[in-house]
């Protein structure tokens, strides 16, 4: 019979070695390993998302809710995956793929919102806001430059996936918008209380975290520029820093608006005044 104690201890009287940390690698059918996902896979997934979104929006009556829900599902998943990749050095091999995917999805959102959605639903007359345009253009510049510098400046990948990780808060603006449209924000105290606390708290974290990533990027930049790269790369790096600063600025603006709106509602209720549906409607327009 087998000795259970020997099996438990590994046969030598000692304890089993601790499990090895996860190492990510990719290989094809020929068994040739590589440490990254080939370029283009992330862009292909963004294209698949665009086609799927167009089909769903063509088939539904509530186009805005449909495409916003598709975006928030994809971005929430991508955001958490990026935060995992930020925390786990063993997932560094995924950084280029995640950065490409995030950058391509930003481009996909602009193409859909600015060119396609009103063709699919002409009577919708959907218009992008100025802050949407500034944020998405800056994010696209940031993402593609991060992909370019990912293998040139050590630490760029961690900063980029860290910034993309802030997309885990995407579901909250959509939930707030839908609660206003359904009038649950004024009729359901549980929804009102939940969004009144979680919405501003989440965007405070989003602003703090993106600001922290920008400061970390400046540190990475000092180390990279100290190597005296070619002038073109120095210029591109500065453009990248400016684009990240713009994204952080958008987060500060949004957080200020959310906190200001939450404080207004709280003050009105403390005085016994109710915020009617028209008040909330103005907040989502």
Short mmCIF file of N, CA, C and O in Angstrom, two decimals, residues 9 73 76 97 115 165:
data_model
loop_
_atom_site.label_atom_id
_atom_site.label_comp_id
_atom_site.label_asym_id
_atom_site.label_seq_id
_atom_site.Cartn_x
_atom_site.Cartn_y
_atom_site.Cartn_z
N UNK A 9 3.69 14.61 1.81
CA UNK A 9 4.90 15.43 1.98
C UNK A 9 5.77 15.45 0.76
O UNK A 9 6.77 16.16 0.72
N UNK A 73 -20.66 46.77 -21.04
CA UNK A 73 -20.29 45.38 -20.78
C UNK A 73 -18.88 45.08 -21.22
O UNK A 73 -18.09 44.47 -20.47
N UNK A 76 -16.33 47.28 -19.05
CA UNK A 76 -16.21 46.83 -17.67
C UNK A 76 -15.31 45.60 -17.59
O UNK A 76 -14.41 45.50 -16.73
N UNK A 97 -1.40 43.62 -26.14
CA UNK A 97 -2.72 43.22 -26.65
C UNK A 97 -3.81 44.05 -26.00
O UNK A 97 -4.72 44.55 -26.69
N UNK A 115 -20.51 58.60 -36.85
CA UNK A 115 -20.80 58.32 -38.26
C UNK A 115 -21.94 57.34 -38.51
O UNK A 115 -22.69 57.49 -39.48
N UNK A 165 -7.78 50.69 -16.94
CA UNK A 165 -8.52 50.08 -15.83
C UNK A 165 -9.60 50.96 -15.24
O UNK A 165 -10.54 50.46 -14.61
#
